[in-house]
Structure formats: structure tokens, C-alpha cells
CSV table of C-alpha atoms and ligand atoms in Angstrom, one decimal:
chain,number,residue,atom,x,y,z
A,450,VAL,CA,44.2,-0.5,-10.6
A,451,THR,CA,47.7,0.8,-11.3
A,452,GLY,CA,48.7,1.8,-7.8
A,453,ALA,CA,50.5,-0.1,-5.0
A,454,LYS,CA,48.8,-3.3,-3.9
A,455,ALA,CA,48.6,-4.6,-0.3
A,456,GLU,CA,47.4,-7.5,1.7
A,457,ILE,CA,46.7,-7.8,5.4
A,458,LEU,CA,47.5,-10.7,7.6
A,459,ALA,CA,45.9,-11.2,11.1
A,460,ILE,CA,47.4,-13.7,13.5
A,461,GLY,CA,45.7,-15.4,16.4
A,462,ASP,CA,43.9,-18.6,17.2
A,463,GLU,CA,41.1,-16.5,18.8
A,464,LEU,CA,40.4,-14.8,15.5
A,465,LEU,CA,40.4,-18.1,13.6
A,466,HIS,CA,38.1,-19.8,15.9
A,467,GLY,CA,35.7,-16.9,16.2
A,468,SER,CA,36.1,-16.1,19.9
A,469,ALA,CA,37.5,-12.7,18.8
A,470,ILE,CA,36.6,-10.7,15.7
A,471,ASP,CA,39.4,-9.4,13.4
A,472,THR,CA,38.7,-5.7,13.5
A,473,ASN,CA,42.3,-4.8,12.9
A,474,SER,CA,42.2,-5.8,9.2
A,475,ALA,CA,39.1,-3.7,8.5
A,476,TRP,CA,40.6,-0.7,10.2
A,477,LEU,CA,44.0,-1.1,8.4
A,478,SER,CA,42.2,-1.6,5.1
A,479,GLN,CA,40.4,1.7,5.4
A,480,ARG,CA,43.5,3.5,6.3
A,481,LEU,CA,45.6,2.0,3.5
A,482,GLU,CA,42.9,2.8,0.9
A,483,GLU,CA,42.8,6.3,2.2
A,484,LEU,CA,46.5,6.5,1.7
A,485,GLY,CA,46.0,5.3,-1.9
A,486,VAL,CA,47.1,1.7,-1.5
A,487,HIS,CA,44.7,-0.9,-2.9
A,488,VAL,CA,44.0,-3.8,-0.5
A,489,GLY,CA,43.3,-7.0,-2.3
A,490,ARG,CA,43.0,-9.6,0.4
A,491,PHE,CA,42.8,-10.3,4.1
A,492,THR,CA,44.2,-13.6,5.6
A,493,VAL,CA,43.7,-14.9,9.1
A,494,VAL,CA,46.0,-17.5,10.4
A,495,GLY,CA,46.2,-19.3,13.7
A,496,ASP,CA,49.2,-19.5,16.1
A,497,GLU,CA,50.4,-22.9,15.0
A,498,PRO,CA,54.0,-23.0,13.7
A,499,GLY,CA,54.5,-22.3,10.0
A,500,ALA,CA,51.0,-20.9,9.3
A,501,PHE,CA,52.1,-17.3,9.3
A,502,GLU,CA,55.3,-18.1,7.4
A,503,SER,CA,53.5,-19.7,4.6
A,504,ALA,CA,50.9,-16.9,4.3
A,505,LEU,CA,53.6,-14.3,4.4
A,506,ARG,CA,55.7,-16.0,1.7
A,507,ASP,CA,52.6,-16.3,-0.6
A,508,ALA,CA,51.5,-12.7,-0.1
A,509,ALA,CA,55.0,-11.3,-0.6
A,510,GLN,CA,54.9,-12.9,-4.1
A,511,ARG,CA,51.7,-11.0,-5.0
A,512,VAL,CA,51.8,-7.5,-3.6
A,513,ASP,CA,54.0,-4.5,-2.8
A,514,LEU,CA,53.1,-4.1,0.8
A,515,ILE,CA,52.0,-6.3,3.7
A,516,VAL,CA,50.8,-5.4,7.2
A,517,SER,CA,50.4,-8.1,9.8
A,518,THR,CA,49.0,-7.8,13.3
A,519,GLY,CA,49.6,-10.1,16.3
A,520,GLY,CA,52.2,-12.7,17.3
A,521,LEU,CA,54.8,-10.2,18.6
A,522,GLY,CA,54.3,-11.1,22.3
A,523,PRO,CA,56.9,-12.6,24.6
A,524,THR,CA,55.7,-16.2,24.6
A,525,GLU,CA,56.7,-19.3,22.6
A,526,ASP,CA,53.6,-19.1,20.4
A,527,ASP,CA,54.5,-15.5,19.2
A,528,ARG,CA,56.4,-16.4,16.1
A,529,THR,CA,56.0,-13.4,13.8
A,530,ARG,CA,59.7,-12.3,14.1
A,531,HIS,CA,61.0,-15.8,13.7
A,532,GLU,CA,58.9,-16.6,10.7
A,533,ALA,CA,59.4,-13.3,9.0
A,534,ALA,CA,63.2,-14.0,9.3
A,535,ALA,CA,62.6,-17.4,7.7
A,536,VAL,CA,60.8,-15.9,4.8
A,537,ALA,CA,63.6,-13.4,4.3
A,538,GLY,CA,66.2,-16.2,4.7
A,539,VAL,CA,68.0,-14.3,7.4
A,540,GLU,CA,69.0,-14.7,11.1
A,541,LEU,CA,67.5,-13.1,14.1
A,542,VAL,CA,69.7,-10.8,16.1
A,543,PHE,CA,69.3,-9.2,19.4
A,544,ASP,CA,68.6,-5.5,19.2
A,545,PRO,CA,69.9,-3.6,22.3
A,546,GLY,CA,67.9,-0.5,21.5
A,547,SER,CA,64.6,-2.5,21.6
A,548,TRP,CA,65.7,-4.2,24.7
A,549,ALA,CA,66.4,-0.9,26.4
A,550,SER,CA,62.9,0.4,25.5
A,551,ILE,CA,61.2,-2.7,26.7
A,552,GLY,CA,63.2,-2.4,30.0
A,553,ALA,CA,62.2,1.3,30.3
A,554,TRP,CA,58.5,0.4,29.8
A,555,PHE,CA,58.6,-2.2,32.6
A,556,GLU,CA,60.5,0.0,34.9
A,557,ALA,CA,58.1,2.9,34.4
A,558,ARG,CA,55.3,0.6,35.6
A,559,GLY,CA,57.2,-1.0,38.4
A,560,ARG,CA,56.9,-4.4,36.8
A,561,ALA,CA,59.5,-7.1,36.5
A,562,LEU,CA,61.1,-7.9,33.2
A,563,THR,CA,61.5,-11.6,32.5
A,564,GLU,CA,63.9,-13.4,30.2
A,565,ASP,CA,60.9,-14.2,28.0
A,566,ASN,CA,60.8,-10.5,27.0
A,567,ARG,CA,64.2,-10.9,25.3
A,568,ARG,CA,62.3,-12.6,22.6
A,569,GLN,CA,60.6,-9.2,21.8
A,570,ALA,CA,64.0,-7.6,21.3
A,571,LEU,CA,64.9,-10.0,18.5
A,572,ILE,CA,65.0,-8.6,15.0
A,573,PRO,CA,65.7,-10.2,11.6
A,574,VAL,CA,68.9,-9.0,10.0
A,575,GLY,CA,68.0,-6.1,7.7
A,576,GLY,CA,64.8,-5.3,9.5
A,577,ALA,CA,64.1,-2.2,11.6
A,578,PRO,CA,62.1,-2.1,14.9
A,579,LEU,CA,59.0,0.0,15.1
A,580,ARG,CA,58.8,1.8,18.4
A,581,ASN,CA,55.8,0.9,20.6
A,582,ASP,CA,54.9,3.8,22.9
A,583,PHE,CA,51.7,2.1,23.9
A,584,GLY,CA,52.9,-1.3,25.1
A,585,THR,CA,55.9,-3.6,25.3
A,586,ALA,CA,56.0,-5.3,21.9
A,587,PRO,CA,58.1,-3.4,19.3
A,588,GLY,CA,56.9,-3.8,15.7
A,589,LEU,CA,59.0,-4.6,12.7
A,590,ALA,CA,59.6,-3.1,9.2
A,591,MET,CA,61.6,-4.9,6.6
A,592,ASP,CA,61.9,-5.7,2.9
A,593,LEU,CA,61.0,-9.2,1.6
A,594,GLY,CA,62.4,-9.0,-1.9
A,595,GLY,CA,60.4,-6.3,-3.6
A,596,CYS,CA,57.7,-6.3,-0.9
A,597,ARG,CA,57.6,-4.0,2.1
A,598,PHE,CA,56.5,-5.7,5.2
A,599,TYR,CA,55.3,-4.2,8.5
A,600,ALA,CA,54.5,-6.3,11.6
A,601,LEU,CA,52.3,-4.6,14.2
A,602,PRO,CA,51.0,-5.9,17.6
A,603,GLY,CA,47.5,-7.4,17.9
A,604,VAL,CA,46.2,-5.0,20.5
A,605,PRO,CA,44.1,-2.6,18.5
A,606,SER,CA,45.1,0.6,20.3
A,607,GLU,CA,48.8,-0.2,20.0
A,608,MET,CA,48.4,-1.2,16.3
A,609,ARG,CA,46.6,2.0,15.4
A,610,GLY,CA,49.0,4.3,17.1
A,611,MET,CA,52.0,2.7,15.5
A,612,PHE,CA,50.4,2.6,12.1
A,613,GLU,CA,49.6,6.3,12.2
A,614,GLU,CA,52.9,7.4,13.6
A,615,GLN,CA,55.3,5.1,11.8
A,616,VAL,CA,53.8,3.0,9.1
A,617,ALA,CA,51.7,5.7,7.3
A,618,PRO,CA,54.6,8.2,6.9
A,619,ASP,CA,56.8,5.4,5.6
A,620,VAL,CA,54.2,4.2,3.1
A,621,ARG,CA,53.6,7.8,1.9
A,622,GLU,CA,57.3,8.2,1.3
A,623,ARG,CA,58.2,4.9,-0.3
A,624,PHE,CA,55.2,4.6,-2.5
A,625,SER,CA,54.8,8.3,-3.3
A,626,ASP,CA,54.7,7.8,-7.0
A,627,ARG,CA,52.4,4.8,-6.9
A,628,LEU,CA,49.6,5.9,-4.6
A,629,SER,CA,46.1,5.8,-6.0
A,630,PRO,CA,43.7,7.6,-3.7
A,631,VAL,CA,40.2,6.2,-3.5
A,632,VAL,CA,37.1,8.3,-3.1
A,633,HIS,CA,33.5,7.1,-2.3
A,634,ARG,CA,30.0,8.1,-3.3
A,635,THR,CA,26.9,6.7,-1.6
A,636,LEU,CA,23.5,6.8,-3.1
A,637,ASN,CA,20.7,5.8,-0.7
A,638,VAL,CA,17.7,4.1,-2.2
A,639,LEU,CA,14.3,3.0,-0.8
A,640,GLY,CA,11.7,1.1,-2.7
A,641,PRO,CA,13.2,-1.7,-4.8
A,642,THR,CA,14.4,-5.0,-3.4
A,643,GLU,CA,18.1,-5.6,-3.4
A,644,ALA,CA,17.8,-8.0,-6.3
A,645,ALA,CA,15.7,-5.6,-8.4
A,646,LEU,CA,18.1,-2.8,-7.8
A,647,GLY,CA,21.0,-5.1,-8.6
A,648,ALA,CA,19.4,-6.0,-11.9
A,649,ARG,CA,18.8,-2.3,-12.8
A,650,ILE,CA,22.5,-1.5,-12.4
A,651,ALA,CA,24.0,-4.8,-13.2
A,652,ASP,CA,25.9,-3.5,-16.3
A,653,LEU,CA,27.5,-0.8,-14.2
A,654,MET,CA,28.4,-3.2,-11.4
A,655,SER,CA,30.2,-5.6,-13.8
A,656,ASP,CA,31.7,-2.8,-15.9
A,657,LEU,CA,35.0,-3.2,-14.1
A,658,ASP,CA,37.7,-1.0,-15.7
A,659,GLY,CA,39.5,-1.6,-12.4
A,660,ASP,CA,39.3,2.1,-11.4
A,661,VAL,CA,35.7,2.2,-10.4
A,662,ARG,CA,33.7,-0.3,-8.4
A,663,VAL,CA,29.9,-0.2,-7.9
A,664,GLY,CA,28.3,-2.3,-5.2
A,665,VAL,CA,25.0,-2.5,-3.3
A,666,THR,CA,24.5,-3.1,0.5
A,667,ALA,CA,21.2,-3.5,2.2
A,668,HIS,CA,20.0,-2.7,5.7
A,669,PHE,CA,16.3,-3.4,6.5
A,670,GLY,CA,15.3,-2.6,2.9
A,671,LEU,CA,17.3,0.7,2.8
A,672,LEU,CA,19.8,0.1,0.0
A,673,ARG,CA,23.1,1.8,-0.5
A,674,VAL,CA,24.8,2.0,-3.9
A,675,ARG,CA,28.4,2.4,-3.0
A,676,ILE,CA,30.8,3.7,-5.6
A,677,ALA,CA,34.6,3.5,-5.0
A,678,ALA,CA,36.8,5.2,-7.6
A,679,HIS,CA,40.6,5.2,-7.8
A,680,GLY,CA,42.8,7.8,-9.5
A,681,VAL,CA,46.4,8.9,-9.6
A,682,THR,CA,45.3,12.0,-7.8
A,683,VAL,CA,42.2,12.7,-5.7
A,684,ALA,CA,40.9,15.0,-8.4
A,685,GLU,CA,41.1,12.2,-10.9
A,686,ALA,CA,39.4,9.8,-8.5
A,687,ASP,CA,36.7,12.4,-7.9
A,688,ALA,CA,36.1,12.9,-11.6
A,689,ARG,CA,35.7,9.1,-12.0
A,690,ALA,CA,33.4,8.8,-9.1
A,691,ASP,CA,31.2,11.7,-10.3
A,692,LEU,CA,31.0,10.1,-13.8
A,693,ALA,CA,29.9,6.8,-12.3
A,694,ALA,CA,27.3,8.5,-10.0
A,695,ASP,CA,25.9,10.3,-13.1
A,696,ARG,CA,25.4,6.9,-14.8
A,697,VAL,CA,23.8,5.3,-11.7
A,698,ARG,CA,21.5,8.2,-10.8
A,699,PRO,CA,19.0,8.0,-13.7
A,700,ARG,CA,18.5,4.3,-12.9
A,701,LEU,CA,17.2,5.2,-9.4
A,702,GLY,CA,14.6,7.8,-10.2
A,703,HIS,CA,12.6,9.1,-7.3
A,704,GLU,CA,13.7,6.1,-5.2
A,705,LEU,CA,17.0,7.8,-4.7
A,706,ILE,CA,16.2,9.4,-1.4
A,707,TYR,CA,19.5,11.1,-0.6
A,708,GLU,CA,23.2,10.9,-1.2
A,709,GLY,CA,26.1,10.6,1.2
A,710,ASP,CA,27.4,8.4,4.0
A,711,GLN,CA,25.2,9.8,6.7
A,712,ASP,CA,22.5,7.5,8.0
A,713,LEU,CA,18.9,8.4,7.2
A,714,ALA,CA,17.8,9.8,10.5
A,715,SER,CA,20.9,12.0,10.8
A,716,HIS,CA,20.3,13.3,7.3
A,717,LEU,CA,16.7,13.9,8.0
A,718,VAL,CA,17.5,15.9,11.2
A,719,GLN,CA,20.0,17.9,9.3
A,720,GLU,CA,17.5,18.8,6.5
A,721,LEU,CA,14.7,19.6,9.0
A,722,ARG,CA,17.1,21.9,10.8
A,723,ARG,CA,18.1,23.5,7.5
A,724,HIS,CA,14.5,24.2,6.7
A,725,GLY,CA,13.6,25.2,10.2
A,726,LEU,CA,10.8,22.7,10.3
A,727,SER,CA,9.7,20.1,12.8
A,728,VAL,CA,8.0,16.7,12.8
A,729,ALA,CA,5.9,14.9,15.4
A,730,THR,CA,5.2,11.2,15.3
A,731,ALA,CA,2.2,9.0,16.0
A,732,GLU,CA,3.5,5.5,15.9
A,733,SER,CA,1.5,2.3,16.3
A,734,CYS,CA,3.3,-0.6,14.6
A,735,THR,CA,6.8,1.0,14.8
A,736,GLY,CA,6.4,1.5,18.5
A,737,GLY,CA,8.6,4.6,18.7
A,738,LEU,CA,11.3,3.5,16.2
A,739,VAL,CA,11.1,6.8,14.3
A,740,ALA,CA,11.2,8.9,17.5
A,741,ARG,CA,14.2,6.8,18.6
A,742,ALA,CA,16.0,7.2,15.3
A,743,LEU,CA,15.5,11.0,15.4
A,744,THR,CA,16.3,11.5,19.1
A,745,ASP,CA,19.5,9.4,18.6
A,746,GLN,CA,20.8,12.5,16.7
A,747,PRO,CA,22.4,15.3,18.6
A,748,GLY,CA,20.5,18.5,18.0
A,749,SER,CA,17.2,16.8,17.3
A,750,SER,CA,15.3,18.7,19.9
A,751,ALA,CA,15.2,21.7,17.5
A,752,VAL,CA,13.1,19.6,15.0
A,753,PHE,CA,11.4,16.9,17.1
A,754,PRO,CA,8.9,18.2,19.7
A,755,GLY,CA,7.7,14.7,20.6
A,756,GLY,CA,5.6,11.8,19.6
A,757,VAL,CA,3.0,9.3,20.8
A,758,ILE,CA,3.2,5.6,20.8
A,759,CYS,CA,-0.4,5.0,20.1
A,760,TYR,CA,-0.4,1.2,20.3
A,761,SER,CA,-4.0,0.6,21.4
A,762,ASN,CA,-7.2,1.8,19.7
A,763,ASP,CA,-8.0,3.6,22.9
A,764,SER,CA,-4.8,5.6,22.6
A,765,LYS,CA,-5.4,6.4,19.0
A,766,VAL,CA,-8.8,7.9,19.9
A,767,ARG,CA,-8.0,9.5,23.2
A,768,ASP,CA,-4.5,10.8,22.5
A,769,LEU,CA,-4.8,11.7,18.8
A,770,GLY,CA,-8.4,12.3,18.1
A,771,VAL,CA,-9.0,9.4,15.7
A,772,SER,CA,-12.7,8.9,15.1
A,773,THR,CA,-14.2,5.8,16.8
A,774,THR,CA,-16.6,5.4,13.9
A,775,ASP,CA,-13.9,5.3,11.3
A,776,LEU,CA,-11.7,3.1,13.5
A,777,GLU,CA,-14.5,0.6,13.8
A,778,ARG,CA,-15.5,0.7,10.2
A,779,GLU,CA,-12.1,0.7,8.6
A,780,GLY,CA,-9.9,-1.0,11.2
A,781,ALA,CA,-6.8,0.4,12.9
A,782,VAL,CA,-4.6,-0.4,9.9
A,783,SER,CA,-6.3,1.8,7.3
A,784,ALA,CA,-5.9,5.0,5.2
A,785,VAL,CA,-8.3,7.0,7.3
A,786,VAL,CA,-6.7,6.2,10.6
A,787,ALA,CA,-3.2,6.9,9.2
A,788,GLY,CA,-4.4,10.3,8.1
A,789,GLN,CA,-6.1,11.1,11.3
A,790,LEU,CA,-3.0,10.1,13.3
A,791,ALA,CA,-0.8,12.4,11.2
A,792,GLN,CA,-3.2,15.3,11.6
A,793,GLY,CA,-3.8,14.7,15.2
A,794,VAL,CA,-0.1,14.5,16.2
A,795,ALA,CA,0.9,17.6,14.1
A,796,GLY,CA,-1.8,19.6,15.9
A,797,ARG,CA,-1.1,18.2,19.3
A,798,PHE,CA,2.6,19.1,19.2
A,799,GLY,CA,2.3,22.2,17.0
A,800,ALA,CA,4.7,20.6,14.5
A,801,ALA,CA,5.1,21.5,10.8
A,802,PHE,CA,4.7,17.8,9.9
A,803,GLY,CA,2.8,15.0,11.5
A,804,LEU,CA,3.6,11.4,10.7
A,805,GLY,CA,1.1,8.6,11.3
A,806,ILE,CA,2.2,4.9,11.1
A,807,THR,CA,-0.2,2.0,11.6
A,808,GLY,CA,0.4,-1.6,10.3
A,809,ILE,CA,0.7,-5.3,11.0
A,810,ALA,CA,4.2,-6.1,12.1
A,811,GLY,CA,3.5,-9.8,12.6
A,812,PRO,CA,4.1,-12.7,12.9
A,813,ASP,CA,0.4,-12.9,13.8
A,814,GLY,CA,-2.5,-10.6,13.1
A,815,GLY,CA,-2.6,-10.7,9.4
A,816,SER,CA,-5.6,-11.5,7.2
A,817,ALA,CA,-6.2,-12.1,3.5
A,818,GLU,CA,-7.1,-8.5,3.0
A,819,LYS,CA,-4.4,-7.1,5.3
A,820,PRO,CA,-1.5,-9.6,5.4
A,821,VAL,CA,1.4,-9.2,7.7
A,822,GLY,CA,3.6,-6.4,6.4
A,823,THR,CA,0.6,-4.1,5.5
A,824,VAL,CA,1.4,-0.7,6.7
A,825,TRP,CA,-0.5,2.6,6.2
A,826,PHE,CA,1.3,5.9,6.5
A,827,GLY,CA,0.0,9.4,6.9
A,828,LEU,CA,1.9,12.6,6.4
A,829,HIS,CA,0.2,15.9,7.3
A,830,ARG,CA,1.6,19.3,6.6
A,831,ALA,CA,0.3,22.0,9.1
A,832,GLY,CA,-1.8,24.4,7.1
A,833,GLY,CA,-1.6,22.1,4.1
A,834,GLY,CA,-2.8,18.7,3.0
A,835,THR,CA,-2.5,15.2,4.2
A,836,ARG,CA,-1.2,12.3,2.1
A,837,VAL,CA,-1.9,8.7,3.0
A,838,TRP,CA,-0.3,5.7,1.3
A,839,GLU,CA,0.1,2.0,1.8
A,840,ARG,CA,3.2,-0.3,1.7
A,841,ARG,CA,3.1,-4.1,1.6
A,842,ILE,CA,6.5,-4.7,3.3
A,843,ALA,CA,8.0,-8.2,2.8
A,844,PRO,CA,7.1,-10.1,6.0
A,845,ILE,CA,10.6,-11.3,6.5
A,846,SER,CA,10.4,-10.8,10.2
A,847,ARG,CA,8.7,-8.5,12.7
A,848,SER,CA,11.8,-6.4,13.1
A,849,PHE,CA,12.2,-6.1,9.3
A,850,VAL,CA,8.6,-4.8,8.9
A,851,ARG,CA,9.1,-2.3,11.7
A,852,GLU,CA,12.5,-1.0,10.6
A,853,ARG,CA,11.5,-0.8,7.0
A,854,ALA,CA,8.3,1.1,8.0
A,855,SER,CA,10.4,3.5,10.0
A,856,PHE,CA,12.7,4.2,7.0
A,857,GLU,CA,9.6,4.7,4.8
A,858,ALA,CA,8.2,7.3,7.1
A,859,GLN,CA,11.5,9.2,7.4
A,860,ALA,CA,12.1,9.1,3.7
A,861,ALA,CA,8.6,10.6,3.2
A,862,VAL,CA,9.4,13.6,5.3
A,863,LEU,CA,12.6,14.0,3.4
A,864,SER,CA,10.8,14.0,0.1
A,865,ALA,CA,8.2,16.4,1.3
A,866,LEU,CA,11.0,18.8,2.4
A,867,ARG,CA,12.5,18.5,-1.1
A,868,SER,CA,9.3,19.0,-3.0
A,869,GLY,CA,7.8,21.6,-0.6
A,870,ASP,CA,4.6,19.5,-0.6
A,871,VAL,CA,3.4,16.4,1.3
B,1879,ATP,P1,51.1,-8.8,20.2
B,1879,ATP,O1,51.8,-8.8,18.9
B,1879,ATP,O2,50.4,-7.6,20.6
B,1879,ATP,O3,51.8,-9.4,21.3
B,1879,ATP,P2,49.6,-11.1,20.3
B,1879,ATP,O4,49.0,-11.9,19.2
B,1879,ATP,O5,50.7,-11.7,21.1
B,1879,ATP,O6,49.9,-9.8,19.7
B,1879,ATP,P3,47.3,-11.4,21.8
B,1879,ATP,O7,47.5,-11.6,23.2
B,1879,ATP,O8,47.0,-12.6,20.9
B,1879,ATP,O9,48.5,-10.6,21.2
B,1879,ATP,O10,46.2,-10.4,21.5
B,1879,ATP,C1,46.1,-9.2,22.3
B,1879,ATP,C2,44.8,-8.6,22.2
B,1879,ATP,O11,44.5,-8.0,20.9
B,1879,ATP,C3,43.6,-9.6,22.4
B,1879,ATP,O12,42.6,-9.0,23.2
B,1879,ATP,C4,43.2,-9.9,21.0
B,1879,ATP,O13,41.9,-10.4,21.0
B,1879,ATP,C5,43.4,-8.6,20.3
B,1879,ATP,N1,43.6,-8.8,18.9
B,1879,ATP,C6,44.6,-9.5,18.3
B,1879,ATP,N2,44.5,-9.5,17.0
B,1879,ATP,C7,43.3,-8.8,16.7
B,1879,ATP,C8,42.7,-8.4,15.5
B,1879,ATP,N3,43.1,-8.8,14.3
B,1879,ATP,N4,41.6,-7.7,15.6
B,1879,ATP,C9,41.1,-7.3,16.8
B,1879,ATP,N5,41.7,-7.6,18.0
B,1879,ATP,C10,42.8,-8.3,17.9
B,1880,MG,MG1,47.9,-13.7,19.4
């Protein structure tokens, strides 16, 4: 990566000890990458004296830009200003402008200003205060040798507002010739395990020319291949990302279910709407997870008339017309029952597609023939055929089996929409 490099420092005992989560760094990292600055590291330090100073001194040796959050408050343990001055080797001076703003903030809220607040009006020689319109603590911008340093408050809303209004414009201006915008591509895959997918694209993941990174993340068996590409311009980054995606795609085959950042249910609802088609669900082992995922999406009423949670055999027969004879002969977790659920629910709701899901979520209830994780699916197309298929889902946990089955069912509808067949 040729562009400007950054690191992020988060300050606070609560972050270090796990009683609060450092969300500031994740947010800042995304914003900096969007601006075209490459973030190479986060550091979290506690409030003890010297911890921030040493982290700041180290980072300033490595990168062009540092953003810190926290430690700007009025109390003795808020040392960001003091320690930044120490790293720069300069004195702190009292800034009357900052003091006036702090005073105005307190006055507007009818609160009493204390002597402690004077601490917040101190500024290292050569530094500039960053205005805080959202709270009392002014931030700080200064140069540490060749490194530009910004100190922002820990309170997330204050930090964000100040970053957008003051830091981002300054970064754009100072680093205008060294920004390297990043673009992303996401390829969503269902079928292989994470390890198997990793092996399939291992050469592309380790083929680090520095401008393109390929990684895999997993969520209940739904895998995302994430491509991040840098360029001098967005067009160049786009071209690199497209090239990488073209190399990944053939390795995924029909297991590539869709592309983009959207989650599966949101993509499915969008595609159903685009085709003007609907789906109804008959869910046994997933207990309504598919219906829940679909109805979480705004606008789903146009494509989801309803579903049945047919958990008992009684319900399968009474509510969806499954044959008692077939049910007794084949068992509830079977091809024939999955198919009848799909047909029954499509008819009952007058939907274009009917989905049937029946399986053994565990931890109990498995047998040698039908171990935990066995799930049968049925997909019926009104006026067309019915497809049934089985998955042996890894019995990692009850929730894994159920969520994975819900993804499988949704992906099947997507693929039927694409092929025009079930
Ligand atoms: P400030 O510079 O705003 O005075 P501070 O360190 O003095 O920062 P704290 O009182 O420690 O402020 O934190 C204020 C609030 O912001 C707390 O609720 C804290 O959990 C939250 N906070 C601080 N740092 C982070 C962070 N990195 N990510 C998310 N929340 C944070
Ligand atoms: Mg703090």
C-alpha cells in the first residue's frame, strides 16, 4: 500500500478491562479507510500514567497519522494533553479561546464551572484545539515530527461529530496526494465449510501485492469472501477489486449465492419483489426463523403472505395436509413430508413458492439413520414442480443447525428465482 498510513489509539481502563467495548476504533477505521488512509493497527491503553505517552511515541515512528480517543476529561487521570506534549517535547499552555468555549458550554446549561475544567483548556505549544460542539472537552490537532496527530474525546457521539466536521476535512487537505481509496466486494457462499473454502482460494488470499486483500468470514455456515482493494483513485481500486472478484468467482461455482454487502434475507426480499413473486413457509425444525428473517425486512409484506410453524405431527397433517400414512411410514424428517409441506403451504397461502423444512436440530432426537443435523427441504413452485433435498448440517449446536437450515432454505428460493425453476 502506497498511501498514507494510520494507527488508532483508544484510552480508558474500562476498555482495557473489558467493561466497555472499544467501538470508537472500529468506527474511525472505517471512516479513515473510506477517506483513503490505510489503518494498520489499533492500540488500547489504560489510564495509568505513561501508557498513552509510550504508545503514542511508538506509533508516531511508524505512521503518518494517528487518531486517539479518550483521556481529554477534566480529571487527574485524563492525561492525553500532557502526554502528547511530552512526546512532542513541548510545554502546555493555557488557551483562552478554549476556556471561553468551555465556559459558554457550562453557562448554556446552567452548570458551574470548576477549576478542574481549566485542565481542558491546556494545549501543547504548536497544537491547535478542535472545537467540541457536543460536549466540554476540546480536542487537539498537532504535528509530532512528520506524523499528524488528532486527539478526540472518548464519548462516541462527540468523537464522531468532531471527526466528520474537523478531522476528515483536515486529512483530505493534508494528505490529498497520498490518499488511496479502498473499495470492497463481497461474495456470499453457502455449501463448503470455512476451511474448505479457505483451501480453495488460499493462493488468492496469500497473494498479497499489498493493494488487494481477500478474506473469509463465517456466520452460521454462510461464508463471505471479502475483497478489499486500494488504488490511487476509486476507479483504479474498482478495477483491482473487479479483477480479484473475477479470479475468485470461478472457484465458488454454484455455491456463490449472491454478491454484495446485503444480508441474505434482505437480498431475497429484494429479488422476490423484483420478480413480483411470493414465498410461504412451513417450518418445523427452524420454528419460524425463515419467516422471522423475511419479516425483519421492510417491505416484506409484498412477498411474504405468511407461514406455519408446524412443529408437531398433528400440525403437519391438520394445517398443511401432510399424509398420515406417509408420515407414519417415513417419519417427520423425510423427503416425502418436506415435499408435502412445501406444496401444502404454497396452496394454503396462494404463494408462488412454498418452502418446507423438517429436521433434527438436536441435541437429542438423532438416530443412526437420521443423525442430529439431518434436515429435509422441500421447495414447491405453484403450477410447477416440487424439489426435495437433504442436508447433513454439522451438529455444532442446536442454533447452528437451525440457522444454517434457514439460510439453506432462503438460498434455494434465490437460486430458483435465478434459474426460473425449482
Ligand atoms: P473524554 O476525552 O471524552 O473526556 P474520557 O476518557 O475522559 O474521554 P470517559 O469518561 O473515560 O471519557 O468515557 C466517556 C464515555 O465514552 C464512557 O461511556 C466510555 O465508555 C465511552 N468511551 C470511551 N472510549 C470509548 C471507545 N474507545 N469506544 C467506545 N466508547 C468509549
Ligand atoms: Mg477515560
